[in-house]
CSV table of N, CA and C and ligand atoms in Angstrom, one decimal:
chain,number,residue,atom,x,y,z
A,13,UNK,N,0.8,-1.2,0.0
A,13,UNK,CA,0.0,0.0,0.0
A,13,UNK,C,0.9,1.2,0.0
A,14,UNK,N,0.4,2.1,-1.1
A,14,UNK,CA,1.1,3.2,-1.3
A,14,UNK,C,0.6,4.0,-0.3
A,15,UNK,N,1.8,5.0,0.5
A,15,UNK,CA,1.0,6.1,1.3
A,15,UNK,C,1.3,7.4,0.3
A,16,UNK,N,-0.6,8.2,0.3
A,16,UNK,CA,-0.8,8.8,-0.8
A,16,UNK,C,-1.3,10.4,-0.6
A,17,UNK,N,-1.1,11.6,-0.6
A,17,UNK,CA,-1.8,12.3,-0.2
A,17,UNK,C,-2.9,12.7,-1.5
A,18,UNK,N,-4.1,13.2,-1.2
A,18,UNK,CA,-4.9,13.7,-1.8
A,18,UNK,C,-5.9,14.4,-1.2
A,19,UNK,N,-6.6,15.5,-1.9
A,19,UNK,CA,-6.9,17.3,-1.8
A,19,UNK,C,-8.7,16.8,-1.9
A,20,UNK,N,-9.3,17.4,-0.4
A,20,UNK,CA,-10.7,16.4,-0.2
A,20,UNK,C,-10.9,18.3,0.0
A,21,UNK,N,-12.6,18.5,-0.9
A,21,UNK,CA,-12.9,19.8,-0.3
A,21,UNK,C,-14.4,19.4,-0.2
A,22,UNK,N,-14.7,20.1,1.1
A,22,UNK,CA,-16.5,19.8,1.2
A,22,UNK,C,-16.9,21.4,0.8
A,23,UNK,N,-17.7,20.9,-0.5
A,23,UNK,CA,-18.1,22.0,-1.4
A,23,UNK,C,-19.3,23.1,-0.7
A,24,UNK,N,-19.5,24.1,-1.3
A,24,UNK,CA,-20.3,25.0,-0.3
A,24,UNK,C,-21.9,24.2,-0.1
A,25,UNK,N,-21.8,23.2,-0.8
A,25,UNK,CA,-23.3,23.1,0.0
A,25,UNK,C,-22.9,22.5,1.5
A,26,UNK,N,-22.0,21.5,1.3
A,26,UNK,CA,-21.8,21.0,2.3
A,26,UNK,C,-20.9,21.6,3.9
A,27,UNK,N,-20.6,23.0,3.8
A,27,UNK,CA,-20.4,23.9,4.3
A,27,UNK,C,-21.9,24.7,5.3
A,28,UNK,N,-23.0,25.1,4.2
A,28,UNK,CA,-23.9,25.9,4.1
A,28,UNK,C,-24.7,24.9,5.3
A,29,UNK,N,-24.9,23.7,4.8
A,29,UNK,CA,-25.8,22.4,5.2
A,29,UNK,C,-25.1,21.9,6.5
A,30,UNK,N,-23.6,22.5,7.3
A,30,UNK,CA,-23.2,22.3,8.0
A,30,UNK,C,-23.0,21.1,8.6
A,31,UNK,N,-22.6,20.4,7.7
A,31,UNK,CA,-22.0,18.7,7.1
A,31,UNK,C,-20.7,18.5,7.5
A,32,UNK,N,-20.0,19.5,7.6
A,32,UNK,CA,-18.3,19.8,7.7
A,32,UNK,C,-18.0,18.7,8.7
A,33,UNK,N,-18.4,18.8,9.9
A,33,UNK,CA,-18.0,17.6,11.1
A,33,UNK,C,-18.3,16.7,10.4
A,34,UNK,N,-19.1,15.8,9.8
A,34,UNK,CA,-19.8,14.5,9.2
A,34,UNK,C,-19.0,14.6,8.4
A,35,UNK,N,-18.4,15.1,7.5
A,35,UNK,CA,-17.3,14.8,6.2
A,35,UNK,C,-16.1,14.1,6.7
A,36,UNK,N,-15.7,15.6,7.2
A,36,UNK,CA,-14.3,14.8,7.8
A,36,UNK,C,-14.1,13.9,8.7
A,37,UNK,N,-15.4,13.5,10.0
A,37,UNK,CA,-15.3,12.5,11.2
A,37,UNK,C,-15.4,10.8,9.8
A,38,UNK,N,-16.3,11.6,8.3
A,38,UNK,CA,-16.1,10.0,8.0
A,38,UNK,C,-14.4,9.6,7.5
A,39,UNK,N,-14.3,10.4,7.1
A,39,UNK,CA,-13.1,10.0,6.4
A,39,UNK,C,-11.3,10.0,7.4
A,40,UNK,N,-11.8,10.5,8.5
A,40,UNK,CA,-10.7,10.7,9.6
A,40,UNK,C,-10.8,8.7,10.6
A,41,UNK,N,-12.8,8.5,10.5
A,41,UNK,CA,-12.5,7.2,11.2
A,41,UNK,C,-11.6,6.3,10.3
A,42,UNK,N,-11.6,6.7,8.8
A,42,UNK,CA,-11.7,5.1,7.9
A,42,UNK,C,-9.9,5.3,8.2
A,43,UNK,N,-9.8,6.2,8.8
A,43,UNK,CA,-7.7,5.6,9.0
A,43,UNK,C,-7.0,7.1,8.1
A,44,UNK,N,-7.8,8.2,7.6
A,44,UNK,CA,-7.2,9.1,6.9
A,44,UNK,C,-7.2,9.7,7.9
A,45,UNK,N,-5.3,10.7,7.9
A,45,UNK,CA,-4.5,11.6,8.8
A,45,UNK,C,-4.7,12.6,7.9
A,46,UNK,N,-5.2,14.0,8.5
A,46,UNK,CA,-5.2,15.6,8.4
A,46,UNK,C,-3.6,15.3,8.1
A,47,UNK,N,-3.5,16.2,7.0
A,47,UNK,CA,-2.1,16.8,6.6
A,47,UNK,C,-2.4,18.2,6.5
A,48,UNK,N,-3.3,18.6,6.2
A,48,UNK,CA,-3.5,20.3,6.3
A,48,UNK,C,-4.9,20.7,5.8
A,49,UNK,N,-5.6,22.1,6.7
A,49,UNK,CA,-7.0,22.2,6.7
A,49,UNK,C,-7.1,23.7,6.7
A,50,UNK,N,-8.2,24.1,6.0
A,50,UNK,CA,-8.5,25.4,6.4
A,50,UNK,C,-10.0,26.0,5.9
A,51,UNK,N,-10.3,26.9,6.3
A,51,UNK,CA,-11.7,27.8,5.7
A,51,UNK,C,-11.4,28.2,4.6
A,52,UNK,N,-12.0,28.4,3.4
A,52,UNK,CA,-11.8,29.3,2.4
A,52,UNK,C,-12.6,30.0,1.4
A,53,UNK,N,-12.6,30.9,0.8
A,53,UNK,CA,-13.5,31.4,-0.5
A,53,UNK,C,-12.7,31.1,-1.9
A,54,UNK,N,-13.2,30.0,-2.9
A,54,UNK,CA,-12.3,29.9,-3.8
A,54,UNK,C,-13.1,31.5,-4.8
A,55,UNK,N,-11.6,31.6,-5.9
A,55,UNK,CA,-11.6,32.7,-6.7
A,55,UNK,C,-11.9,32.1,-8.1
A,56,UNK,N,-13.1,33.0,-8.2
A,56,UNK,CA,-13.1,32.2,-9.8
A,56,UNK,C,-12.2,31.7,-10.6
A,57,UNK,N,-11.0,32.5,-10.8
A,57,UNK,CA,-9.3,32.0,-11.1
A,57,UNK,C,-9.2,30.7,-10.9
A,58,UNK,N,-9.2,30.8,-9.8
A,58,UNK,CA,-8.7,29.4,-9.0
A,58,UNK,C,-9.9,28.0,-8.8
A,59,UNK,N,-11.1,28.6,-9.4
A,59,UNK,CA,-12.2,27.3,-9.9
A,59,UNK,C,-11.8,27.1,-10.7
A,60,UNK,N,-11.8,28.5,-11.9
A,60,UNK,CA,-12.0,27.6,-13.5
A,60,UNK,C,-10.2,26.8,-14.0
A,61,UNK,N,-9.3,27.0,-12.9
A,61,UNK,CA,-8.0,26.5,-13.1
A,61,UNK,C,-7.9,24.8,-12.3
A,62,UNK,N,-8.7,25.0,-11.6
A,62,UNK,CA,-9.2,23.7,-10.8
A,62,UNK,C,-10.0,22.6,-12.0
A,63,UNK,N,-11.3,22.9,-12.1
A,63,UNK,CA,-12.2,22.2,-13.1
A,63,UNK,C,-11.5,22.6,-14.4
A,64,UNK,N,-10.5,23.2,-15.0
A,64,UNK,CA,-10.0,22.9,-16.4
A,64,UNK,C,-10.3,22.1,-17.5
A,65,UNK,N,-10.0,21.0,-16.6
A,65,UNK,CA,-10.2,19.9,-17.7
A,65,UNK,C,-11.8,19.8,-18.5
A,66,UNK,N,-12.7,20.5,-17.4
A,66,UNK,CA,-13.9,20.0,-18.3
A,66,UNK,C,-14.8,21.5,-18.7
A,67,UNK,N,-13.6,22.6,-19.1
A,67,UNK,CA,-13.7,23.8,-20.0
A,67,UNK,C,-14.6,23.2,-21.3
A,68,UNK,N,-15.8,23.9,-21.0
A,68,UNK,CA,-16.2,24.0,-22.4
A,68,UNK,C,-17.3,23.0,-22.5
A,69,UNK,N,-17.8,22.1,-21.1
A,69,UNK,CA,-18.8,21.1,-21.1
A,69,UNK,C,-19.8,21.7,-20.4
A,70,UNK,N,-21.1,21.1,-20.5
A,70,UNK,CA,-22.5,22.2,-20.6
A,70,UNK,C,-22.1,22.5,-18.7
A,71,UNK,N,-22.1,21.4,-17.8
A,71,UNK,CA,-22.0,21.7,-16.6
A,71,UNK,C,-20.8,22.8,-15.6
A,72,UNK,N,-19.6,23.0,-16.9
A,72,UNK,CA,-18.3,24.1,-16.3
A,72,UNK,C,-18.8,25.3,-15.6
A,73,UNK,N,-19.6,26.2,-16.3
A,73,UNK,CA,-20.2,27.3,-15.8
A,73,UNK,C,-20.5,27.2,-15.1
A,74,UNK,N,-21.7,26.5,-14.5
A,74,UNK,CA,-22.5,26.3,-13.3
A,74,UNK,C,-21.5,26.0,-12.4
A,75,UNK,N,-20.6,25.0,-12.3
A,75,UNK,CA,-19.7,24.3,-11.6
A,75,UNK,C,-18.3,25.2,-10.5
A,76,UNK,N,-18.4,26.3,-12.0
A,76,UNK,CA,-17.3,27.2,-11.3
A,76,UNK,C,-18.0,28.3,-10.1
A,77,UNK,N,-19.7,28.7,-10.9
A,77,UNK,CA,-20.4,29.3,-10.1
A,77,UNK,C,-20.5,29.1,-8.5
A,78,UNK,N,-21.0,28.0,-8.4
A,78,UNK,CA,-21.1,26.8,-7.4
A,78,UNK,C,-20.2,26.8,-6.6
A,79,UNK,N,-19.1,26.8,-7.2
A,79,UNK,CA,-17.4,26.3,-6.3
A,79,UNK,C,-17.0,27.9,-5.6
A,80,UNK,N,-17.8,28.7,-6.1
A,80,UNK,CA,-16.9,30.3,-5.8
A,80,UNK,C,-18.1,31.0,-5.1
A,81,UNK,N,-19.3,30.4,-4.4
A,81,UNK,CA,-20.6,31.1,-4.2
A,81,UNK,C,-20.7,31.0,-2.7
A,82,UNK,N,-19.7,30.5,-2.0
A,82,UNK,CA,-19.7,30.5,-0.8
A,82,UNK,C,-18.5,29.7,-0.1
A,83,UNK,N,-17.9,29.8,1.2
A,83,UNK,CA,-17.2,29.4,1.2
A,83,UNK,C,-16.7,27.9,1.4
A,84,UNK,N,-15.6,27.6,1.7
A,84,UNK,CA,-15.6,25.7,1.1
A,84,UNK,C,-14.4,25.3,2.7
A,85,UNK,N,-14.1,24.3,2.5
A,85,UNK,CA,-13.3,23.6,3.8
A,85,UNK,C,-12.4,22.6,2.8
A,86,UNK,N,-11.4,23.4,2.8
A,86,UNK,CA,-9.9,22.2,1.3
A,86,UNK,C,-9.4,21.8,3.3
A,87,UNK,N,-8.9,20.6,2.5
A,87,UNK,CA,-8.0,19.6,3.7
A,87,UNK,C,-6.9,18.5,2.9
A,88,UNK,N,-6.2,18.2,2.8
A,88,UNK,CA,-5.7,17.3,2.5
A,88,UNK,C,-5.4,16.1,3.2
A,89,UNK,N,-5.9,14.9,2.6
A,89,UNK,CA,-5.8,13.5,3.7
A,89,UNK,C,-4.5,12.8,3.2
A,90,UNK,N,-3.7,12.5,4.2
A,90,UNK,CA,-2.9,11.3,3.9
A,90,UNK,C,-3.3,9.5,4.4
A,91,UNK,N,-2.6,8.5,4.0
A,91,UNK,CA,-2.6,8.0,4.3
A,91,UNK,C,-2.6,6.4,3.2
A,92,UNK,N,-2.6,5.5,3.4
A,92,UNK,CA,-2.3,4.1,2.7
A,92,UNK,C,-3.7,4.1,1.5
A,93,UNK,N,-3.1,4.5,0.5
A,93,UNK,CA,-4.3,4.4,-0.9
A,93,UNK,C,-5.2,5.6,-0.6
A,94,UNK,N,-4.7,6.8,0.3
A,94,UNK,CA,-5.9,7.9,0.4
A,94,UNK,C,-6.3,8.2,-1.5
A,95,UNK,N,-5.6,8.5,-2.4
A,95,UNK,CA,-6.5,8.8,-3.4
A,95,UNK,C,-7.6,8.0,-3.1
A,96,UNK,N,-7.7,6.7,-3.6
A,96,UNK,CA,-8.7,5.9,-3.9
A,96,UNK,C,-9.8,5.3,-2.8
A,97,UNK,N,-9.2,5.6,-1.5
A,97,UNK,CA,-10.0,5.0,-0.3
A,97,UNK,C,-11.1,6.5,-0.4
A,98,UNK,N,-10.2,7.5,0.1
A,98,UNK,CA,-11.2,8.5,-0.4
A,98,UNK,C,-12.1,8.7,-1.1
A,99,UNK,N,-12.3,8.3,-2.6
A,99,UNK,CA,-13.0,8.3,-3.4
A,99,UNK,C,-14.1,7.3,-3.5
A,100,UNK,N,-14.0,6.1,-2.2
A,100,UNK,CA,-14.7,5.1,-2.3
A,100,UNK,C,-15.9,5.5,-1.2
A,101,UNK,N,-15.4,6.4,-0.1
A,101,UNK,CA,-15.9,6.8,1.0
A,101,UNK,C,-16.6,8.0,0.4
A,102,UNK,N,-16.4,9.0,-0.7
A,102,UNK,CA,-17.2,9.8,-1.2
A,102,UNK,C,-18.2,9.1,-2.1
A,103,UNK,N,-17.9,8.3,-3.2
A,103,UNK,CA,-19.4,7.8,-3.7
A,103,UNK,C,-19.4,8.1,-5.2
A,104,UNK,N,-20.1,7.6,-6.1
A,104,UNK,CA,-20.7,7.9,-7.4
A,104,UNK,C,-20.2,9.4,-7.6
A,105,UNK,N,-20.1,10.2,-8.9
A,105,UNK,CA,-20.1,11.9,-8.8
A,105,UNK,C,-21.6,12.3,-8.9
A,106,UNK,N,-22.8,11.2,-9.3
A,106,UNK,CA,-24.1,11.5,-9.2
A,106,UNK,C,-24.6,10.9,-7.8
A,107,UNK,N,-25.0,11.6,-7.0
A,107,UNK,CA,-25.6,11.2,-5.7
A,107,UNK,C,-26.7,9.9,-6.2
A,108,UNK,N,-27.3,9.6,-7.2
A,108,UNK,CA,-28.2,8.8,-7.1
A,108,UNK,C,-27.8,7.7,-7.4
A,109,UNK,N,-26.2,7.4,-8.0
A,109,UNK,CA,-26.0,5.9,-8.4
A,109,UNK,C,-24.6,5.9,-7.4
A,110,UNK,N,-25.2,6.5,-6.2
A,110,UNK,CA,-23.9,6.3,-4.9
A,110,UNK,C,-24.2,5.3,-4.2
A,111,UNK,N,-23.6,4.9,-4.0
A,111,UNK,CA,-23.6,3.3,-3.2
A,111,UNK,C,-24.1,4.2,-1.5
A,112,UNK,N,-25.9,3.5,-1.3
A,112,UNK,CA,-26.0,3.9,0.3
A,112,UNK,C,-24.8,3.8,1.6
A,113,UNK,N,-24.5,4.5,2.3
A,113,UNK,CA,-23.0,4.6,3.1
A,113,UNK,C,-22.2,5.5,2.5
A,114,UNK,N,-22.1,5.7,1.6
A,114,UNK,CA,-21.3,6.8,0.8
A,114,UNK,C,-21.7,8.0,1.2
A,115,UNK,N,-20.7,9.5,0.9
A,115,UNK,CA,-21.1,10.4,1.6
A,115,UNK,C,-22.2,11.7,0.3
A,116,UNK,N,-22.1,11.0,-0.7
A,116,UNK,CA,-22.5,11.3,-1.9
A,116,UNK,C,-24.1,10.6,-1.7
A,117,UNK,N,-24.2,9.6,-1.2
A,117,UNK,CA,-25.4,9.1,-1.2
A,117,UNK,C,-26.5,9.4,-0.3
A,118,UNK,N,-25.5,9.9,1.2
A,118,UNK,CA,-26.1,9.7,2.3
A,118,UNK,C,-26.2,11.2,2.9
A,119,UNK,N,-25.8,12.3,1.6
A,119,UNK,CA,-26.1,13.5,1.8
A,119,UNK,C,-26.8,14.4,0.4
A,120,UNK,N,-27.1,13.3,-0.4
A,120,UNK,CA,-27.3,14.2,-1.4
A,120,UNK,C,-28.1,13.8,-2.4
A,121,UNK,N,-28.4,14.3,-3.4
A,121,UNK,CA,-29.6,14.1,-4.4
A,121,UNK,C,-29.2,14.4,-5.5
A,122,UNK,N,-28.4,15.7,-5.6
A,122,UNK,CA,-28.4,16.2,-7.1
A,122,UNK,C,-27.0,16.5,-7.2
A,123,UNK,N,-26.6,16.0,-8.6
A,123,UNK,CA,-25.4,15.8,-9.1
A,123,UNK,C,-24.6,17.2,-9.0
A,124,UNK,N,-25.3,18.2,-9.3
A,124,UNK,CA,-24.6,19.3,-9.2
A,124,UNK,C,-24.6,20.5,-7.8
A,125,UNK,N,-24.9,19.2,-7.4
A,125,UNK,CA,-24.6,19.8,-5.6
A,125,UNK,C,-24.2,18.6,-4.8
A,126,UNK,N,-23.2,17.6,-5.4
A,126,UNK,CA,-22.6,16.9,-4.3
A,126,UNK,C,-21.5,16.7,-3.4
A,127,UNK,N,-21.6,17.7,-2.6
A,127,UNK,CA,-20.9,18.1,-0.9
A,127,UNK,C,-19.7,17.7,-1.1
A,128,UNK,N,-18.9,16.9,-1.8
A,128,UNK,CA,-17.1,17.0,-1.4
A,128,UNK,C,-16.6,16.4,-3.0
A,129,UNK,N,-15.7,17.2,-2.9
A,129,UNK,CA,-14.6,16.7,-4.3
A,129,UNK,C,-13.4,16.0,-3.4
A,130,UNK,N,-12.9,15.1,-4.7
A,130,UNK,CA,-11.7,14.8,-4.0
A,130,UNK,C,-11.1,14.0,-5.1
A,131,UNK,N,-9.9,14.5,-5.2
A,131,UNK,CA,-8.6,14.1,-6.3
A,131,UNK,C,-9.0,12.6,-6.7
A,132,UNK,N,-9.1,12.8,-8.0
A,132,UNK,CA,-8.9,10.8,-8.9
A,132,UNK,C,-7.9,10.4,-9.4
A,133,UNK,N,-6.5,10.9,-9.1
A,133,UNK,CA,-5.6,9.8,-9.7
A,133,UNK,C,-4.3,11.0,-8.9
A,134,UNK,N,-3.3,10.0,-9.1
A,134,UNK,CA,-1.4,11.1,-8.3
A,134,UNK,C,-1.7,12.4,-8.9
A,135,UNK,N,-1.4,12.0,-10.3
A,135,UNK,CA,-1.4,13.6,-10.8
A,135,UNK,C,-2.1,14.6,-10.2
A,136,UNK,N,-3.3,14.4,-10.4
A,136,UNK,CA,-4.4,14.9,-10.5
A,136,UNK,C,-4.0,15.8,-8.7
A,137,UNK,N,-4.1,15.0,-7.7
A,137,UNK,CA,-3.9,15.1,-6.6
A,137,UNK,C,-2.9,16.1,-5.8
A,138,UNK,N,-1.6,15.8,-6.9
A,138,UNK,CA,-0.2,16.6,-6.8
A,138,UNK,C,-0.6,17.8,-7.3
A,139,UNK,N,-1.2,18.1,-8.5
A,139,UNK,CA,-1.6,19.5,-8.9
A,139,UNK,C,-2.5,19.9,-8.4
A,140,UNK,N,-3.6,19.6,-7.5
A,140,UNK,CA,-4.6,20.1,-6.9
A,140,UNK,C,-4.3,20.3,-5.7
A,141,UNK,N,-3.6,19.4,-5.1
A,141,UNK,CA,-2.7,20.2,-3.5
A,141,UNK,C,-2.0,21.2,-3.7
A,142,UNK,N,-1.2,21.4,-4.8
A,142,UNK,CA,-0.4,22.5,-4.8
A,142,UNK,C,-1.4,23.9,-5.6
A,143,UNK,N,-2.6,23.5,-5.9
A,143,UNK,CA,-3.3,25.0,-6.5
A,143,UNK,C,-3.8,25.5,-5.0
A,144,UNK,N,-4.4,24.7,-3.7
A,144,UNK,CA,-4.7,24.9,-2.7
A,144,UNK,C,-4.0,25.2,-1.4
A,145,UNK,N,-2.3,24.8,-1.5
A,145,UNK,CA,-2.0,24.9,-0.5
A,145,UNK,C,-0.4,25.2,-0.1
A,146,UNK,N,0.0,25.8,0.3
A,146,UNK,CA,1.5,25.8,0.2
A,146,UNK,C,2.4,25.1,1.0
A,147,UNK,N,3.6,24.9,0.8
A,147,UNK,CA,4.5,23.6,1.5
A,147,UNK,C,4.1,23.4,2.6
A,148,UNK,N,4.5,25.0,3.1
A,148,UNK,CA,4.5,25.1,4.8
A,148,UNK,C,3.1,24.8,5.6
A,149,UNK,N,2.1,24.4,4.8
A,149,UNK,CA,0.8,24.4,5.1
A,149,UNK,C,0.6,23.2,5.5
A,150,UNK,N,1.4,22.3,5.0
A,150,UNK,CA,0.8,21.1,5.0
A,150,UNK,C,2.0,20.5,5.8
A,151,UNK,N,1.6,19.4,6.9
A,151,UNK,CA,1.9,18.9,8.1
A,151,UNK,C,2.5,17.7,7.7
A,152,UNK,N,3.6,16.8,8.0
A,152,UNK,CA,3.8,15.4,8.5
A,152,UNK,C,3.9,14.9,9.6
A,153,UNK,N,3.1,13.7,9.9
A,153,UNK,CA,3.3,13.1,11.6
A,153,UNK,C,3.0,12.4,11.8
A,154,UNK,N,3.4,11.5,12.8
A,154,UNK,CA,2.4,10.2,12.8
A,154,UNK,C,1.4,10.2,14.1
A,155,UNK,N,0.9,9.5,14.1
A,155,UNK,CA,-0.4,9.3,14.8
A,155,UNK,C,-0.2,7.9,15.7
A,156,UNK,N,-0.7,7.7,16.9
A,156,UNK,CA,-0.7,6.5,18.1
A,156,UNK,C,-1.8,6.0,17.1
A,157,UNK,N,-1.2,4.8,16.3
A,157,UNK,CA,-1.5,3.2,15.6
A,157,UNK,C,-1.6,3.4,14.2
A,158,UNK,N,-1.4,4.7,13.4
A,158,UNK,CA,-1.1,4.7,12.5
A,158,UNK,C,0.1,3.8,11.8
A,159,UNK,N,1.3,3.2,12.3
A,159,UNK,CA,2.0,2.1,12.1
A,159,UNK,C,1.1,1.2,11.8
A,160,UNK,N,0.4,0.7,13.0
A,160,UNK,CA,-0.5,-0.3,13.4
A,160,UNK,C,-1.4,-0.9,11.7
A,161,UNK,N,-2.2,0.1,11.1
A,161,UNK,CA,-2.9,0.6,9.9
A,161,UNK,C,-2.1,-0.3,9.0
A,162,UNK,N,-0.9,0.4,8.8
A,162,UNK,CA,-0.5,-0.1,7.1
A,162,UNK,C,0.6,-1.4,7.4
A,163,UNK,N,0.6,-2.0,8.6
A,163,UNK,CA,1.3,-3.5,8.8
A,163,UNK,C,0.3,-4.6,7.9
B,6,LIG,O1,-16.2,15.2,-8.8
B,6,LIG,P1,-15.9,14.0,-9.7
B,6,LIG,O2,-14.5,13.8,-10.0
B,6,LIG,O3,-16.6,12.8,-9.1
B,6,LIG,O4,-16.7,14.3,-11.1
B,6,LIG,P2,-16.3,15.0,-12.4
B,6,LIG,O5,-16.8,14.3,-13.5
B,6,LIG,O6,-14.8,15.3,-12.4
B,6,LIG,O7,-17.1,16.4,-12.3
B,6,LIG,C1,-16.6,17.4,-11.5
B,6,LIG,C2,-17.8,18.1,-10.8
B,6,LIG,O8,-18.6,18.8,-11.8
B,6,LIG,C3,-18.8,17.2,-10.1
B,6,LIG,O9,-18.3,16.8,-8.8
B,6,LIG,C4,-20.0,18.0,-10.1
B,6,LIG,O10,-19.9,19.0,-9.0
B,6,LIG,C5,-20.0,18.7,-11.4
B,6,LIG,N1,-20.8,18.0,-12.4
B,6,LIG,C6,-22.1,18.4,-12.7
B,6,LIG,O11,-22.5,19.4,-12.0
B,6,LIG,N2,-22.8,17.8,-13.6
B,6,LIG,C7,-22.3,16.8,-14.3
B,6,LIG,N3,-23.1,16.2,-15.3
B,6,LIG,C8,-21.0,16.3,-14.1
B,6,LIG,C9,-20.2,17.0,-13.2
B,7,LIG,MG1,-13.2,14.7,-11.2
């Protein structure tokens, strides 16, 4: 098991909806370590350089609207397979074909309001921690049984 960091943000609904504690208590039990956390207002800039990749599809506009309309909670998780464990603990990107227990399923309804993003592959992950966060931002440390975890 690769130890992996990757860039988890609970989007403004899940901010607004006051979800914030529920997001992170799911993904802190499943064995993910805080590497670095904060409040923030993203800048349009910094949406439409975020969502890039899907410039120019009917949902970008709305998407960037959305991401910059209030403010958001970026964190970065570490830990053994966090890309992908993360991504299993967030759910479908459409809330309705989210597997119940997921946090996509078990908070949400509509695709274009589902409560947390979070990195899908290294790349992806490496460039989106670094559009959100700077060196000094982000923490190493271990944790009483974190060893324990990845034996
Ligand atoms: O977030 P994820 O990687 O699961 O999905 P994506 O395909 O990379 O899409 C990024 C985000 O765009 C989604 O999380 C939604 O917020 C939004 N989106 C949308 O509103 N409507 C779609 N049909 C697809 C994506
Ligand atoms: Mg994506």
């Amino acid at each position: 098991m690769a130890i992996e960091r990757t860039l988890i943000i609970v989007k403004p609904d899940g901010v607004q909806r006051a979800l914030v504690g529920q997001v992170i208590a799911r993904f802190e039990s499943r064995g993910l370590r805080i590497a670095g956390l904060k409040l923030m207002r993203i800048s349009r800039e910094l949406a439409e350089d975020h969502y890039a990749e899907h410039k120019g599809k009917p949902f970008y506009e709305g998407t960037v609207r959305y991401m910059t309309s209030a403010p958001v909670v970026v964190m970065v998780l570490e830990g053994p397979d966090a890309i992908a464990a993360a991504r299993a603990t967030m759910g479908a990107t459409n809330p309705l074909n989210a597997q119940p227990g997921t946090l996509r399923a078990d908070f949400g309804l509509n695709i274009s309001r589902n409560i947390v993003h979070g990195s899908d592959k290294p790349e992806t992950a490496e460039r989106e921690i670094n559009l959100y966060f700077k060196p000094d931002e982000l923490l190493s440390y271990e944790r009483a049984g974190d060893a324990w975890l990845t034996e």
